[in-house]
PDB file of C-alpha atoms in Angstrom:
ATOM      1  CA  ALA B 283     -15.048  -8.186   3.960  1.00  0.00           C
ATOM      2  CA  GLN B 284     -13.314  -5.325   2.245  1.00  0.00           C
ATOM      3  CA  LYS B 285     -12.149  -5.443  -1.330  1.00  0.00           C
ATOM      4  CA  VAL B 286     -10.612  -3.093  -3.858  1.00  0.00           C
ATOM      5  CA  THR B 287     -10.801  -3.837  -7.563  1.00  0.00           C
ATOM      6  CA  GLN B 288      -8.686  -2.180 -10.205  1.00  0.00           C
ATOM      7  CA  ALA B 289      -9.886  -3.844 -13.364  1.00  0.00           C
ATOM      8  CA  GLN B 290      -7.327  -2.205 -15.638  1.00  0.00           C
ATOM      9  CA  THR B 291      -4.095  -4.143 -15.400  1.00  0.00           C
ATOM     10  CA  GLU B 292      -2.133  -2.001 -17.857  1.00  0.00           C
ATOM     11  CA  ILE B 293      -2.886   1.181 -19.760  1.00  0.00           C
ATOM     12  CA  SER B 294      -0.743   2.674 -22.479  1.00  0.00           C
ATOM     13  CA  VAL B 295      -1.217   6.262 -23.667  1.00  0.00           C
ATOM     14  CA  VAL B 296       0.688   8.809 -25.680  1.00  0.00           C
ATOM     15  CA  GLU B 297       1.966  11.888 -23.934  1.00  0.00           C
ATOM     16  CA  LYS B 298      -0.594  14.678 -23.503  1.00  0.00           C
ATOM     17  CA  GLU B 299      -3.518  12.273 -23.578  1.00  0.00           C
ATOM     18  CA  ASP B 300      -5.904  12.233 -20.622  1.00  0.00           C
ATOM     19  CA  VAL B 301      -6.214   8.917 -18.810  1.00  0.00           C
ATOM     20  CA  THR B 302      -8.567   7.635 -16.118  1.00  0.00           C
ATOM     21  CA  LEU B 303      -7.697   4.850 -13.728  1.00  0.00           C
ATOM     22  CA  ASP B 304     -10.688   3.036 -12.318  1.00  0.00           C
ATOM     23  CA  CYS B 305     -11.154   1.880  -8.750  1.00  0.00           C
ATOM     24  CA  VAL B 306     -14.162   0.073  -7.300  1.00  0.00           C
ATOM     25  CA  TYR B 307     -14.354  -0.871  -3.653  1.00  0.00           C
ATOM     26  CA  GLU B 308     -16.489  -2.984  -1.342  1.00  0.00           C
ATOM     27  CA  THR B 309     -16.978  -2.392   2.351  1.00  0.00           C
ATOM     28  CA  ARG B 310     -19.691  -2.697   4.980  1.00  0.00           C
ATOM     29  CA  ASP B 311     -18.248   0.141   7.020  1.00  0.00           C
ATOM     30  CA  THR B 312     -20.075   3.450   7.031  1.00  0.00           C
ATOM     31  CA  THR B 313     -16.893   5.340   7.819  1.00  0.00           C
ATOM     32  CA  TYR B 314     -13.881   4.564   5.707  1.00  0.00           C
ATOM     33  CA  TYR B 315     -11.020   6.177   3.857  1.00  0.00           C
ATOM     34  CA  LEU B 316      -9.888   5.825   0.283  1.00  0.00           C
ATOM     35  CA  PHE B 317      -6.385   6.391  -1.002  1.00  0.00           C
ATOM     36  CA  TRP B 318      -4.288   6.455  -4.138  1.00  0.00           C
ATOM     37  CA  TYR B 319      -0.586   5.632  -4.139  1.00  0.00           C
ATOM     38  CA  LYS B 320       1.970   5.795  -6.928  1.00  0.00           C
ATOM     39  CA  GLN B 321       4.888   3.411  -7.447  1.00  0.00           C
ATOM     40  CA  PRO B 322       7.315   4.741 -10.073  1.00  0.00           C
ATOM     41  CA  PRO B 323       9.884   2.453 -11.718  1.00  0.00           C
ATOM     42  CA  SER B 324      12.301   3.179  -8.880  1.00  0.00           C
ATOM     43  CA  GLY B 325      10.042   1.139  -6.608  1.00  0.00           C
ATOM     44  CA  GLU B 326       9.148   3.461  -3.776  1.00  0.00           C
ATOM     45  CA  LEU B 327       5.508   3.931  -2.789  1.00  0.00           C
ATOM     46  CA  VAL B 328       4.255   7.490  -2.748  1.00  0.00           C
ATOM     47  CA  PHE B 329       1.010   8.734  -1.230  1.00  0.00           C
ATOM     48  CA  LEU B 330      -1.183  10.809  -3.565  1.00  0.00           C
ATOM     49  CA  ILE B 331      -4.532  11.410  -1.885  1.00  0.00           C
ATOM     50  CA  ARG B 332      -6.798  10.411   1.018  1.00  0.00           C
ATOM     51  CA  ARG B 333     -10.563  10.931   1.090  1.00  0.00           C
ATOM     52  CA  ASN B 334     -13.080  10.019   3.768  1.00  0.00           C
ATOM     53  CA  SER B 335     -16.433   8.413   3.049  1.00  0.00           C
ATOM     54  CA  PHE B 336     -18.389  11.532   3.967  1.00  0.00           C
ATOM     55  CA  ASP B 337     -16.652  13.818   1.527  1.00  0.00           C
ATOM     56  CA  GLU B 338     -17.792  13.211  -2.033  1.00  0.00           C
ATOM     57  CA  GLN B 339     -16.417  16.399  -3.447  1.00  0.00           C
ATOM     58  CA  ASN B 340     -14.158  15.895  -6.396  1.00  0.00           C
ATOM     59  CA  GLU B 341     -10.587  16.954  -5.856  1.00  0.00           C
ATOM     60  CA  ILE B 342      -8.117  18.481  -8.260  1.00  0.00           C
ATOM     61  CA  SER B 343      -4.418  18.860  -7.717  1.00  0.00           C
ATOM     62  CA  GLY B 344      -2.588  20.173 -10.742  1.00  0.00           C
ATOM     63  CA  ARG B 345      -2.995  17.616 -13.523  1.00  0.00           C
ATOM     64  CA  TYR B 346      -4.482  15.069 -11.127  1.00  0.00           C
ATOM     65  CA  SER B 347      -8.151  14.794 -10.243  1.00  0.00           C
ATOM     66  CA  TRP B 348     -10.215  12.319  -8.306  1.00  0.00           C
ATOM     67  CA  ASN B 349     -13.894  11.438  -8.662  1.00  0.00           C
ATOM     68  CA  PHE B 350     -15.455   9.792  -5.613  1.00  0.00           C
ATOM     69  CA  GLN B 351     -18.941   8.382  -6.133  1.00  0.00           C
ATOM     70  CA  LYS B 352     -20.423   6.587  -3.183  1.00  0.00           C
ATOM     71  CA  SER B 353     -23.453   5.457  -5.196  1.00  0.00           C
ATOM     72  CA  THR B 354     -21.254   3.334  -7.430  1.00  0.00           C
ATOM     73  CA  SER B 355     -18.527   2.626  -4.831  1.00  0.00           C
ATOM     74  CA  SER B 356     -15.936   4.111  -7.106  1.00  0.00           C
ATOM     75  CA  PHE B 357     -12.946   6.367  -6.603  1.00  0.00           C
ATOM     76  CA  ASN B 358     -11.471   7.055 -10.017  1.00  0.00           C
ATOM     77  CA  PHE B 359      -8.269   8.915 -10.749  1.00  0.00           C
ATOM     78  CA  THR B 360      -7.723  11.045 -13.851  1.00  0.00           C
ATOM     79  CA  ILE B 361      -4.437  12.403 -15.127  1.00  0.00           C
ATOM     80  CA  THR B 362      -4.863  15.273 -17.556  1.00  0.00           C
ATOM     81  CA  ALA B 363      -2.274  15.865 -20.252  1.00  0.00           C
ATOM     82  CA  SER B 364      -0.202  12.879 -19.215  1.00  0.00           C
ATOM     83  CA  GLN B 365       3.574  13.049 -19.169  1.00  0.00           C
ATOM     84  CA  VAL B 366       6.271  10.416 -19.415  1.00  0.00           C
ATOM     85  CA  VAL B 367       7.029  10.963 -15.710  1.00  0.00           C
ATOM     86  CA  ASP B 368       3.530   9.728 -14.907  1.00  0.00           C
ATOM     87  CA  SER B 369       4.570   6.228 -15.965  1.00  0.00           C
ATOM     88  CA  ALA B 370       4.151   4.133 -12.836  1.00  0.00           C
ATOM     89  CA  VAL B 371       1.974   1.600 -11.110  1.00  0.00           C
ATOM     90  CA  TYR B 372      -0.959   3.224  -9.356  1.00  0.00           C
ATOM     91  CA  PHE B 373      -2.688   1.615  -6.410  1.00  0.00           C
ATOM     92  CA  CYS B 374      -6.103   2.369  -5.011  1.00  0.00           C
ATOM     93  CA  ALA B 375      -6.577   1.471  -1.351  1.00  0.00           C
ATOM     94  CA  LEU B 376      -9.285   1.309   1.315  1.00  0.00           C
ATOM     95  CA  ASN B 377      -9.083   1.643   5.082  1.00  0.00           C
ATOM     96  CA  GLY B 378     -12.154   0.849   7.165  1.00  0.00           C
ATOM     97  CA  GLY B 379     -10.385   0.555  10.487  1.00  0.00           C
ATOM     98  CA  PHE B 380      -6.618   0.358  11.129  1.00  0.00           C
ATOM     99  CA  LYS B 381      -5.885  -1.824   8.087  1.00  0.00           C
ATOM    100  CA  THR B 382      -5.324  -0.569   4.572  1.00  0.00           C
ATOM    101  CA  ILE B 383      -6.259  -2.959   1.773  1.00  0.00           C
ATOM    102  CA  PHE B 384      -4.887  -2.397  -1.711  1.00  0.00           C
ATOM    103  CA  GLY B 385      -6.086  -3.165  -5.190  1.00  0.00           C
ATOM    104  CA  ALA B 386      -3.885  -5.079  -7.601  1.00  0.00           C
ATOM    105  CA  GLY B 387      -2.679  -1.874  -9.224  1.00  0.00           C
ATOM    106  CA  THR B 388      -2.787  -0.396 -12.705  1.00  0.00           C
ATOM    107  CA  ARG B 389       0.444  -0.034 -14.633  1.00  0.00           C
ATOM    108  CA  LEU B 390       0.435   3.136 -16.708  1.00  0.00           C
ATOM    109  CA  PHE B 391       2.792   3.568 -19.622  1.00  0.00           C
ATOM    110  CA  VAL B 392       3.055   7.059 -21.067  1.00  0.00           C
ATOM    111  CA  LYS B 393       4.894   7.122 -24.372  1.00  0.00           C
ATOM    112  CA  ALA B 394       6.642  10.207 -25.688  1.00  0.00           C
TER     113      ALA B 394
ATOM    114  CA  ASP L 804      10.812  11.683   4.163  1.00  0.00           C
ATOM    115  CA  ALA L 805       9.522   9.475   6.940  1.00  0.00           C
ATOM    116  CA  GLY L 806      12.293   7.718   8.803  1.00  0.00           C
ATOM    117  CA  ILE L 807      11.722   4.088   7.943  1.00  0.00           C
ATOM    118  CA  THR L 808      14.558   1.652   7.403  1.00  0.00           C
ATOM    119  CA  GLN L 809      14.167  -1.904   6.224  1.00  0.00           C
ATOM    120  CA  SER L 810      16.928  -4.455   6.517  1.00  0.00           C
ATOM    121  CA  PRO L 811      18.206  -6.290   4.700  1.00  0.00           C
ATOM    122  CA  ARG L 812      17.423  -4.721   1.332  1.00  0.00           C
ATOM    123  CA  HIS L 813      18.073  -7.967  -0.505  1.00  0.00           C
ATOM    124  CA  LYS L 814      18.253 -11.529   0.708  1.00  0.00           C
ATOM    125  CA  VAL L 815      18.614 -14.897  -0.947  1.00  0.00           C
ATOM    126  CA  THR L 816      17.907 -17.932   1.167  1.00  0.00           C
ATOM    127  CA  GLU L 817      17.118 -21.601   0.834  1.00  0.00           C
ATOM    128  CA  THR L 818      13.828 -23.355   1.358  1.00  0.00           C
ATOM    129  CA  GLY L 819      13.320 -24.392   4.948  1.00  0.00           C
ATOM    130  CA  THR L 820      15.562 -21.806   6.557  1.00  0.00           C
ATOM    131  CA  PRO L 821      14.257 -19.160   8.965  1.00  0.00           C
ATOM    132  CA  VAL L 822      14.375 -15.553   7.844  1.00  0.00           C
ATOM    133  CA  THR L 823      13.808 -12.347   9.787  1.00  0.00           C
ATOM    134  CA  LEU L 824      13.190  -8.978   8.196  1.00  0.00           C
ATOM    135  CA  ARG L 825      13.490  -5.830  10.251  1.00  0.00           C
ATOM    136  CA  CYS L 826      11.636  -2.548  10.045  1.00  0.00           C
ATOM    137  CA  HIS L 827      12.897   0.386  12.069  1.00  0.00           C
ATOM    138  CA  GLN L 828      11.163   3.758  12.356  1.00  0.00           C
ATOM    139  CA  THR L 829      12.235   7.025  13.898  1.00  0.00           C
ATOM    140  CA  GLU L 830       8.801   8.676  13.709  1.00  0.00           C
ATOM    141  CA  ASN L 831       7.316   7.229  16.910  1.00  0.00           C
ATOM    142  CA  HIS L 832       4.214   6.200  14.940  1.00  0.00           C
ATOM    143  CA  ARG L 833       1.863   3.815  16.650  1.00  0.00           C
ATOM    144  CA  TYR L 834       0.897   1.611  13.712  1.00  0.00           C
ATOM    145  CA  MET L 835       3.285  -0.557  11.727  1.00  0.00           C
ATOM    146  CA  TYR L 836       2.504  -2.920   8.870  1.00  0.00           C
ATOM    147  CA  TRP L 837       4.119  -5.596   6.761  1.00  0.00           C
ATOM    148  CA  TYR L 838       2.980  -6.036   3.167  1.00  0.00           C
ATOM    149  CA  ARG L 839       4.170  -8.257   0.377  1.00  0.00           C
ATOM    150  CA  GLN L 840       4.032  -7.206  -3.257  1.00  0.00           C
ATOM    151  CA  ASP L 841       3.592  -9.752  -6.017  1.00  0.00           C
ATOM    152  CA  PRO L 842       2.700  -9.285  -9.695  1.00  0.00           C
ATOM    153  CA  GLY L 843      -1.047  -9.364 -10.213  1.00  0.00           C
ATOM    154  CA  HIS L 844      -1.789  -9.094  -6.507  1.00  0.00           C
ATOM    155  CA  GLY L 845      -0.721  -5.604  -5.607  1.00  0.00           C
ATOM    156  CA  LEU L 846       0.142  -5.161  -1.953  1.00  0.00           C
ATOM    157  CA  ARG L 847      -1.229  -7.689   0.486  1.00  0.00           C
ATOM    158  CA  LEU L 848      -1.203  -7.168   4.219  1.00  0.00           C
ATOM    159  CA  ILE L 849       0.640  -9.839   6.182  1.00  0.00           C
ATOM    160  CA  HIS L 850       0.505  -8.569   9.768  1.00  0.00           C
ATOM    161  CA  TYR L 851       0.194  -5.273  11.510  1.00  0.00           C
ATOM    162  CA  SER L 852       0.847  -3.801  14.938  1.00  0.00           C
ATOM    163  CA  TYR L 853      -1.100  -1.172  16.827  1.00  0.00           C
ATOM    164  CA  GLY L 854       1.346  -0.844  19.706  1.00  0.00           C
ATOM    165  CA  VAL L 855       4.166  -2.548  21.560  1.00  0.00           C
ATOM    166  CA  LYS L 856       3.353  -6.255  21.804  1.00  0.00           C
ATOM    167  CA  ASP L 857       0.000  -5.657  20.080  1.00  0.00           C
ATOM    168  CA  THR L 858      -0.233  -7.354  16.705  1.00  0.00           C
ATOM    169  CA  ASP L 859      -2.892  -8.809  14.456  1.00  0.00           C
ATOM    170  CA  LYS L 860      -3.151 -10.840  11.288  1.00  0.00           C
ATOM    171  CA  GLY L 861      -3.690  -9.487   7.833  1.00  0.00           C
ATOM    172  CA  GLU L 862      -4.846 -11.098   4.581  1.00  0.00           C
ATOM    173  CA  VAL L 863      -1.928 -13.472   4.051  1.00  0.00           C
ATOM    174  CA  SER L 864      -0.509 -14.256   7.478  1.00  0.00           C
ATOM    175  CA  ASP L 865       0.063 -18.020   7.120  1.00  0.00           C
ATOM    176  CA  GLY L 866       3.743 -18.888   7.393  1.00  0.00           C
ATOM    177  CA  TYR L 867       4.650 -15.549   8.961  1.00  0.00           C
ATOM    178  CA  SER L 868       5.001 -14.273  12.492  1.00  0.00           C
ATOM    179  CA  VAL L 869       5.773 -10.827  13.830  1.00  0.00           C
ATOM    180  CA  SER L 870       7.041  -9.208  16.976  1.00  0.00           C
ATOM    181  CA  ARG L 871       7.143  -5.680  18.299  1.00  0.00           C
ATOM    182  CA  SER L 872       9.050  -5.287  21.527  1.00  0.00           C
ATOM    183  CA  LYS L 873       9.779  -1.586  21.010  1.00  0.00           C
ATOM    184  CA  THR L 874       7.812   1.189  19.344  1.00  0.00           C
ATOM    185  CA  GLU L 875      10.466   1.660  16.705  1.00  0.00           C
ATOM    186  CA  ASP L 876      11.013  -1.948  15.618  1.00  0.00           C
ATOM    187  CA  PHE L 877       8.699  -4.397  13.873  1.00  0.00           C
ATOM    188  CA  LEU L 878      10.129  -7.777  12.912  1.00  0.00           C
ATOM    189  CA  LEU L 879       8.723 -10.162  10.331  1.00  0.00           C
ATOM    190  CA  THR L 880       9.803 -13.800  10.603  1.00  0.00           C
ATOM    191  CA  LEU L 881       9.413 -16.584   8.106  1.00  0.00           C
ATOM    192  CA  GLU L 882       9.822 -19.616  10.328  1.00  0.00           C
ATOM    193  CA  SER L 883      10.607 -21.969   7.448  1.00  0.00           C
ATOM    194  CA  ALA L 884      10.870 -20.137   4.166  1.00  0.00           C
ATOM    195  CA  THR L 885       9.156 -21.528   1.072  1.00  0.00           C
ATOM    196  CA  SER L 886       9.517 -20.577  -2.583  1.00  0.00           C
ATOM    197  CA  SER L 887       6.013 -19.077  -2.506  1.00  0.00           C
ATOM    198  CA  GLN L 888       7.357 -16.485  -0.084  1.00  0.00           C
ATOM    199  CA  THR L 889       9.680 -15.072  -2.704  1.00  0.00           C
ATOM    200  CA  SER L 890       8.445 -11.508  -2.918  1.00  0.00           C
ATOM    201  CA  VAL L 891       9.145  -7.872  -2.233  1.00  0.00           C
ATOM    202  CA  TYR L 892       8.303  -7.017   1.357  1.00  0.00           C
ATOM    203  CA  PHE L 893       7.347  -3.503   2.377  1.00  0.00           C
ATOM    204  CA  CYS L 894       7.086  -2.110   5.847  1.00  0.00           C
ATOM    205  CA  ALA L 895       4.758   0.829   6.423  1.00  0.00           C
ATOM    206  CA  ILE L 896       3.885   3.097   9.316  1.00  0.00           C
ATOM    207  CA  SER L 897       0.866   5.204  10.154  1.00  0.00           C
ATOM    208  CA  GLU L 898       0.131   7.817  12.756  1.00  0.00           C
ATOM    209  CA  SER L 899      -2.047   7.695  15.829  1.00  0.00           C
ATOM    210  CA  THR L 900      -5.411   6.405  14.603  1.00  0.00           C
ATOM    211  CA  GLY L 901      -4.335   3.927  11.959  1.00  0.00           C
ATOM    212  CA  LEU L 902      -6.621   5.693   9.480  1.00  0.00           C
ATOM    213  CA  GLU L 903      -4.059   8.047   8.039  1.00  0.00           C
ATOM    214  CA  LYS L 904      -1.858   7.647   5.008  1.00  0.00           C
ATOM    215  CA  LEU L 905       0.919   5.111   5.030  1.00  0.00           C
ATOM    216  CA  PHE L 906       4.605   5.879   4.846  1.00  0.00           C
ATOM    217  CA  PHE L 907       6.559   3.060   3.267  1.00  0.00           C
ATOM    218  CA  GLY L 908      10.053   1.742   3.610  1.00  0.00           C
ATOM    219  CA  SER L 909      12.183   1.018   0.558  1.00  0.00           C
ATOM    220  CA  GLY L 910      11.328  -2.663   0.484  1.00  0.00           C
ATOM    221  CA  THR L 911      13.185  -5.941   0.875  1.00  0.00           C
ATOM    222  CA  GLN L 912      13.617  -8.255  -2.107  1.00  0.00           C
ATOM    223  CA  LEU L 913      13.528 -11.806  -0.751  1.00  0.00           C
ATOM    224  CA  SER L 914      14.320 -14.803  -2.936  1.00  0.00           C
ATOM    225  CA  VAL L 915      13.744 -18.289  -1.570  1.00  0.00           C
ATOM    226  CA  LEU L 916      15.489 -20.936  -3.678  1.00  0.00           C
TER     227      LEU L 916
END
């Protein structure tokens, strides 16, 4: 069975702080894909990143970075110098074959 | 933006009544999904489709059925709605392999009284 765990239910930070959102996954598949999605207060779901299980290189996109560690089954997401616009619910997700399974999400509050 | 339309956007219904939610896409994507979003549970997969008339169950399929008679339409039916099915329902689509990112519709807020 596949499972995604986001242990942090809510995180509150002050603007310009760095924040890391944790994601731990379980799967028996050798080939799988990991994702992060963002859901701002407006409610839409926005894709952020997709990584496959064979690519453990960290990725950086502007203020966002992702750390994929197969040894610990983790795919953590860091926002550097957070901004109020980063306030949202963030979902980690796993796809091992045609179905994407989501974690419960982490709600991030960034205060000015 | 991906062309995905969910209808209705909001619905209030009574326990025991049938309800059908519609997802329409203009992207010609093979895979379509129905998720429900509830506080503390994130997004849970109800059913998905990998082609016309090809569907399969997800994590929380009890009480729901789906149909896909055309590539562009994926219907979710609650045969006899219950209060536990009050939720926000999202449709999503994915390209050819089902391993790509998901594009989501705007969601349907369903309240079962």
